[in-house]
Amino acid sequence: MTHLDGNAVAGAFADLLAFDVTSARARCAGCGSVAVLATALVYRTDAGTVVRCAGCDAALATVVEADGRIWFGLNGISAIEVTAPVGG
């Protein structure tokens, strides 16, 4: 089997990042529950934002904004489901 470089997933990642994230369904790596992200618990502090599972309170994601950059950590999400765009 041969491999491709990261450009081969450009379309899939563009679809993933070009949608209303609150409508995406995410699976918690802690408890395995699947829910739309709009139902997650969000805590904001000066240090950043933590998104927690409404079922078990595990951290799903973190967002830190500083110096004109944004860092996303998705360590607590084992999968994200989005609806494919029409015609996709």
PDB file of N, CA and C in Angstrom, residues 15-59:
ATOM      1  N   ASP A  15     -14.517  20.332   4.659  1.00  0.00           N
ATOM      2  CA  ASP A  15     -15.922  20.069   4.987  1.00  0.00           C
ATOM      3  C   ASP A  15     -16.123  20.069   6.494  1.00  0.00           C
ATOM      4  N   LEU A  16     -15.200  19.467   7.219  1.00  0.00           N
ATOM      5  CA  LEU A  16     -15.303  19.384   8.666  1.00  0.00           C
ATOM      6  C   LEU A  16     -15.276  20.762   9.303  1.00  0.00           C
ATOM      7  N   LEU A  17     -14.443  21.644   8.796  1.00  0.00           N
ATOM      8  CA  LEU A  17     -14.265  22.942   9.422  1.00  0.00           C
ATOM      9  C   LEU A  17     -15.199  24.019   8.886  1.00  0.00           C
ATOM     10  N   ALA A  18     -16.004  23.694   7.893  1.00  0.00           N
ATOM     11  CA  ALA A  18     -16.901  24.690   7.292  1.00  0.00           C
ATOM     12  C   ALA A  18     -18.358  24.328   7.564  1.00  0.00           C
ATOM     13  N   PHE A  19     -18.713  24.229   8.841  1.00  0.00           N
ATOM     14  CA  PHE A  19     -20.079  23.893   9.209  1.00  0.00           C
ATOM     15  C   PHE A  19     -20.372  24.496  10.566  1.00  0.00           C
ATOM     16  N   ASP A  20     -21.630  24.476  10.952  1.00  0.00           N
ATOM     17  CA  ASP A  20     -22.017  24.950  12.272  1.00  0.00           C
ATOM     18  C   ASP A  20     -21.632  23.880  13.288  1.00  0.00           C
ATOM     19  N   VAL A  21     -20.566  24.131  14.026  1.00  0.00           N
ATOM     20  CA  VAL A  21     -20.020  23.126  14.941  1.00  0.00           C
ATOM     21  C   VAL A  21     -21.037  22.708  16.005  1.00  0.00           C
ATOM     22  N   THR A  22     -21.956  23.581  16.369  1.00  0.00           N
ATOM     23  CA  THR A  22     -22.920  23.221  17.410  1.00  0.00           C
ATOM     24  C   THR A  22     -23.885  22.133  16.954  1.00  0.00           C
ATOM     25  N   SER A  23     -24.002  21.938  15.635  1.00  0.00           N
ATOM     26  CA  SER A  23     -24.894  20.890  15.130  1.00  0.00           C
ATOM     27  C   SER A  23     -24.179  19.548  14.952  1.00  0.00           C
ATOM     28  N   ALA A  24     -22.854  19.533  15.105  1.00  0.00           N
ATOM     29  CA  ALA A  24     -22.087  18.294  14.961  1.00  0.00           C
ATOM     30  C   ALA A  24     -22.308  17.406  16.178  1.00  0.00           C
ATOM     31  N   ARG A  25     -22.267  16.124  15.951  1.00  0.00           N
ATOM     32  CA  ARG A  25     -22.369  15.160  17.041  1.00  0.00           C
ATOM     33  C   ARG A  25     -20.964  14.694  17.384  1.00  0.00           C
ATOM     34  N   ALA A  26     -20.660  14.687  18.680  1.00  0.00           N
ATOM     35  CA  ALA A  26     -19.335  14.282  19.126  1.00  0.00           C
ATOM     36  C   ALA A  26     -19.456  13.129  20.108  1.00  0.00           C
ATOM     37  N   ARG A  27     -18.501  12.206  20.042  1.00  0.00           N
ATOM     38  CA  ARG A  27     -18.466  11.090  20.990  1.00  0.00           C
ATOM     39  C   ARG A  27     -17.427  11.391  22.061  1.00  0.00           C
ATOM     40  N   CYS A  28     -17.857  11.346  23.313  1.00  0.00           N
ATOM     41  CA  CYS A  28     -16.970  11.599  24.445  1.00  0.00           C
ATOM     42  C   CYS A  28     -16.012  10.427  24.604  1.00  0.00           C
ATOM     43  N   ALA A  29     -14.721  10.726  24.662  1.00  0.00           N
ATOM     44  CA  ALA A  29     -13.717   9.675  24.857  1.00  0.00           C
ATOM     45  C   ALA A  29     -13.784   9.114  26.269  1.00  0.00           C
ATOM     46  N   GLY A  30     -14.393   9.848  27.199  1.00  0.00           N
ATOM     47  CA  GLY A  30     -14.482   9.385  28.580  1.00  0.00           C
ATOM     48  C   GLY A  30     -15.595   8.380  28.803  1.00  0.00           C
ATOM     49  N   CYS A  31     -16.837   8.761  28.451  1.00  0.00           N
ATOM     50  CA  CYS A  31     -17.985   7.891  28.748  1.00  0.00           C
ATOM     51  C   CYS A  31     -18.611   7.264  27.514  1.00  0.00           C
ATOM     52  N   GLY A  32     -18.219   7.723  26.322  1.00  0.00           N
ATOM     53  CA  GLY A  32     -18.743   7.144  25.084  1.00  0.00           C
ATOM     54  C   GLY A  32     -20.070   7.709  24.634  1.00  0.00           C
ATOM     55  N   SER A  33     -20.643   8.645  25.382  1.00  0.00           N
ATOM     56  CA  SER A  33     -21.929   9.197  24.959  1.00  0.00           C
ATOM     57  C   SER A  33     -21.736  10.050  23.711  1.00  0.00           C
ATOM     58  N   VAL A  34     -22.777  10.089  22.889  1.00  0.00           N
ATOM     59  CA  VAL A  34     -22.762  10.863  21.655  1.00  0.00           C
ATOM     60  C   VAL A  34     -23.863  11.912  21.758  1.00  0.00           C
ATOM     61  N   ALA A  35     -23.507  13.162  21.529  1.00  0.00           N
ATOM     62  CA  ALA A  35     -24.476  14.250  21.611  1.00  0.00           C
ATOM     63  C   ALA A  35     -24.028  15.401  20.735  1.00  0.00           C
ATOM     64  N   VAL A  36     -24.971  16.243  20.338  1.00  0.00           N
ATOM     65  CA  VAL A  36     -24.600  17.439  19.588  1.00  0.00           C
ATOM     66  C   VAL A  36     -23.809  18.358  20.515  1.00  0.00           C
ATOM     67  N   LEU A  37     -22.844  19.044  19.964  1.00  0.00           N
ATOM     68  CA  LEU A  37     -21.984  19.897  20.778  1.00  0.00           C
ATOM     69  C   LEU A  37     -22.743  21.043  21.436  1.00  0.00           C
ATOM     70  N   ALA A  38     -23.893  21.407  20.898  1.00  0.00           N
ATOM     71  CA  ALA A  38     -24.685  22.474  21.509  1.00  0.00           C
ATOM     72  C   ALA A  38     -25.131  22.106  22.925  1.00  0.00           C
ATOM     73  N   THR A  39     -25.144  20.818  23.256  1.00  0.00           N
ATOM     74  CA  THR A  39     -25.573  20.399  24.594  1.00  0.00           C
ATOM     75  C   THR A  39     -24.415  20.286  25.578  1.00  0.00           C
ATOM     76  N   ALA A  40     -23.193  20.527  25.109  1.00  0.00           N
ATOM     77  CA  ALA A  40     -22.022  20.452  25.990  1.00  0.00           C
ATOM     78  C   ALA A  40     -22.029  21.619  26.978  1.00  0.00           C
ATOM     79  N   LEU A  41     -21.270  21.471  28.046  1.00  0.00           N
ATOM     80  CA  LEU A  41     -21.119  22.513  29.057  1.00  0.00           C
ATOM     81  C   LEU A  41     -19.842  23.281  28.763  1.00  0.00           C
ATOM     82  N   VAL A  42     -19.932  24.595  28.659  1.00  0.00           N
ATOM     83  CA  VAL A  42     -18.786  25.421  28.286  1.00  0.00           C
ATOM     84  C   VAL A  42     -18.422  26.343  29.445  1.00  0.00           C
ATOM     85  N   TYR A  43     -17.148  26.327  29.811  1.00  0.00           N
ATOM     86  CA  TYR A  43     -16.636  27.163  30.890  1.00  0.00           C
ATOM     87  C   TYR A  43     -15.560  28.069  30.323  1.00  0.00           C
ATOM     88  N   ARG A  44     -15.722  29.378  30.512  1.00  0.00           N
ATOM     89  CA  ARG A  44     -14.755  30.354  30.004  1.00  0.00           C
ATOM     90  C   ARG A  44     -14.031  31.025  31.164  1.00  0.00           C
ATOM     91  N   THR A  45     -12.725  31.138  31.029  1.00  0.00           N
ATOM     92  CA  THR A  45     -11.908  31.860  32.000  1.00  0.00           C
ATOM     93  C   THR A  45     -10.925  32.722  31.222  1.00  0.00           C
ATOM     94  N   ASP A  46     -10.143  33.502  31.927  1.00  0.00           N
ATOM     95  CA  ASP A  46      -9.112  34.309  31.269  1.00  0.00           C
ATOM     96  C   ASP A  46      -8.066  33.426  30.591  1.00  0.00           C
ATOM     97  N   ALA A  47      -7.883  32.215  31.103  1.00  0.00           N
ATOM     98  CA  ALA A  47      -6.884  31.296  30.544  1.00  0.00           C
ATOM     99  C   ALA A  47      -7.367  30.617  29.268  1.00  0.00           C
ATOM    100  N   GLY A  48      -8.670  30.532  29.057  1.00  0.00           N
ATOM    101  CA  GLY A  48      -9.200  29.876  27.872  1.00  0.00           C
ATOM    102  C   GLY A  48     -10.567  29.290  28.125  1.00  0.00           C
ATOM    103  N   THR A  49     -11.004  28.452  27.208  1.00  0.00           N
ATOM    104  CA  THR A  49     -12.327  27.847  27.251  1.00  0.00           C
ATOM    105  C   THR A  49     -12.191  26.338  27.333  1.00  0.00           C
ATOM    106  N   VAL A  50     -13.015  25.723  28.173  1.00  0.00           N
ATOM    107  CA  VAL A  50     -13.062  24.269  28.277  1.00  0.00           C
ATOM    108  C   VAL A  50     -14.482  23.825  27.958  1.00  0.00           C
ATOM    109  N   VAL A  51     -14.602  22.858  27.050  1.00  0.00           N
ATOM    110  CA  VAL A  51     -15.891  22.286  26.671  1.00  0.00           C
ATOM    111  C   VAL A  51     -15.979  20.922  27.335  1.00  0.00           C
ATOM    112  N   ARG A  52     -17.032  20.708  28.139  1.00  0.00           N
ATOM    113  CA  ARG A  52     -17.164  19.466  28.908  1.00  0.00           C
ATOM    114  C   ARG A  52     -18.391  18.679  28.499  1.00  0.00           C
ATOM    115  N   CYS A  53     -18.281  17.363  28.615  1.00  0.00           N
ATOM    116  CA  CYS A  53     -19.377  16.442  28.331  1.00  0.00           C
ATOM    117  C   CYS A  53     -20.499  16.672  29.340  1.00  0.00           C
ATOM    118  N   ALA A  54     -21.717  16.809  28.855  1.00  0.00           N
ATOM    119  CA  ALA A  54     -22.865  16.991  29.739  1.00  0.00           C
ATOM    120  C   ALA A  54     -23.194  15.702  30.497  1.00  0.00           C
ATOM    121  N   GLY A  55     -22.706  14.578  29.996  1.00  0.00           N
ATOM    122  CA  GLY A  55     -22.994  13.296  30.634  1.00  0.00           C
ATOM    123  C   GLY A  55     -22.055  12.956  31.783  1.00  0.00           C
ATOM    124  N   CYS A  56     -20.752  13.202  31.590  1.00  0.00           N
ATOM    125  CA  CYS A  56     -19.788  12.776  32.610  1.00  0.00           C
ATOM    126  C   CYS A  56     -18.860  13.894  33.073  1.00  0.00           C
ATOM    127  N   ASP A  57     -18.973  15.079  32.503  1.00  0.00           N
ATOM    128  CA  ASP A  57     -18.175  16.246  32.853  1.00  0.00           C
ATOM    129  C   ASP A  57     -16.709  16.155  32.414  1.00  0.00           C
ATOM    130  N   ALA A  58     -16.362  15.167  31.598  1.00  0.00           N
ATOM    131  CA  ALA A  58     -14.993  15.073  31.081  1.00  0.00           C
ATOM    132  C   ALA A  58     -14.735  16.218  30.108  1.00  0.00           C
ATOM    133  N   ALA A  59     -13.495  16.691  30.054  1.00  0.00           N
ATOM    134  CA  ALA A  59     -13.137  17.743  29.105  1.00  0.00           C
ATOM    135  C   ALA A  59     -13.135  17.169  27.686  1.00  0.00           C
TER     136      ALA A  59
END
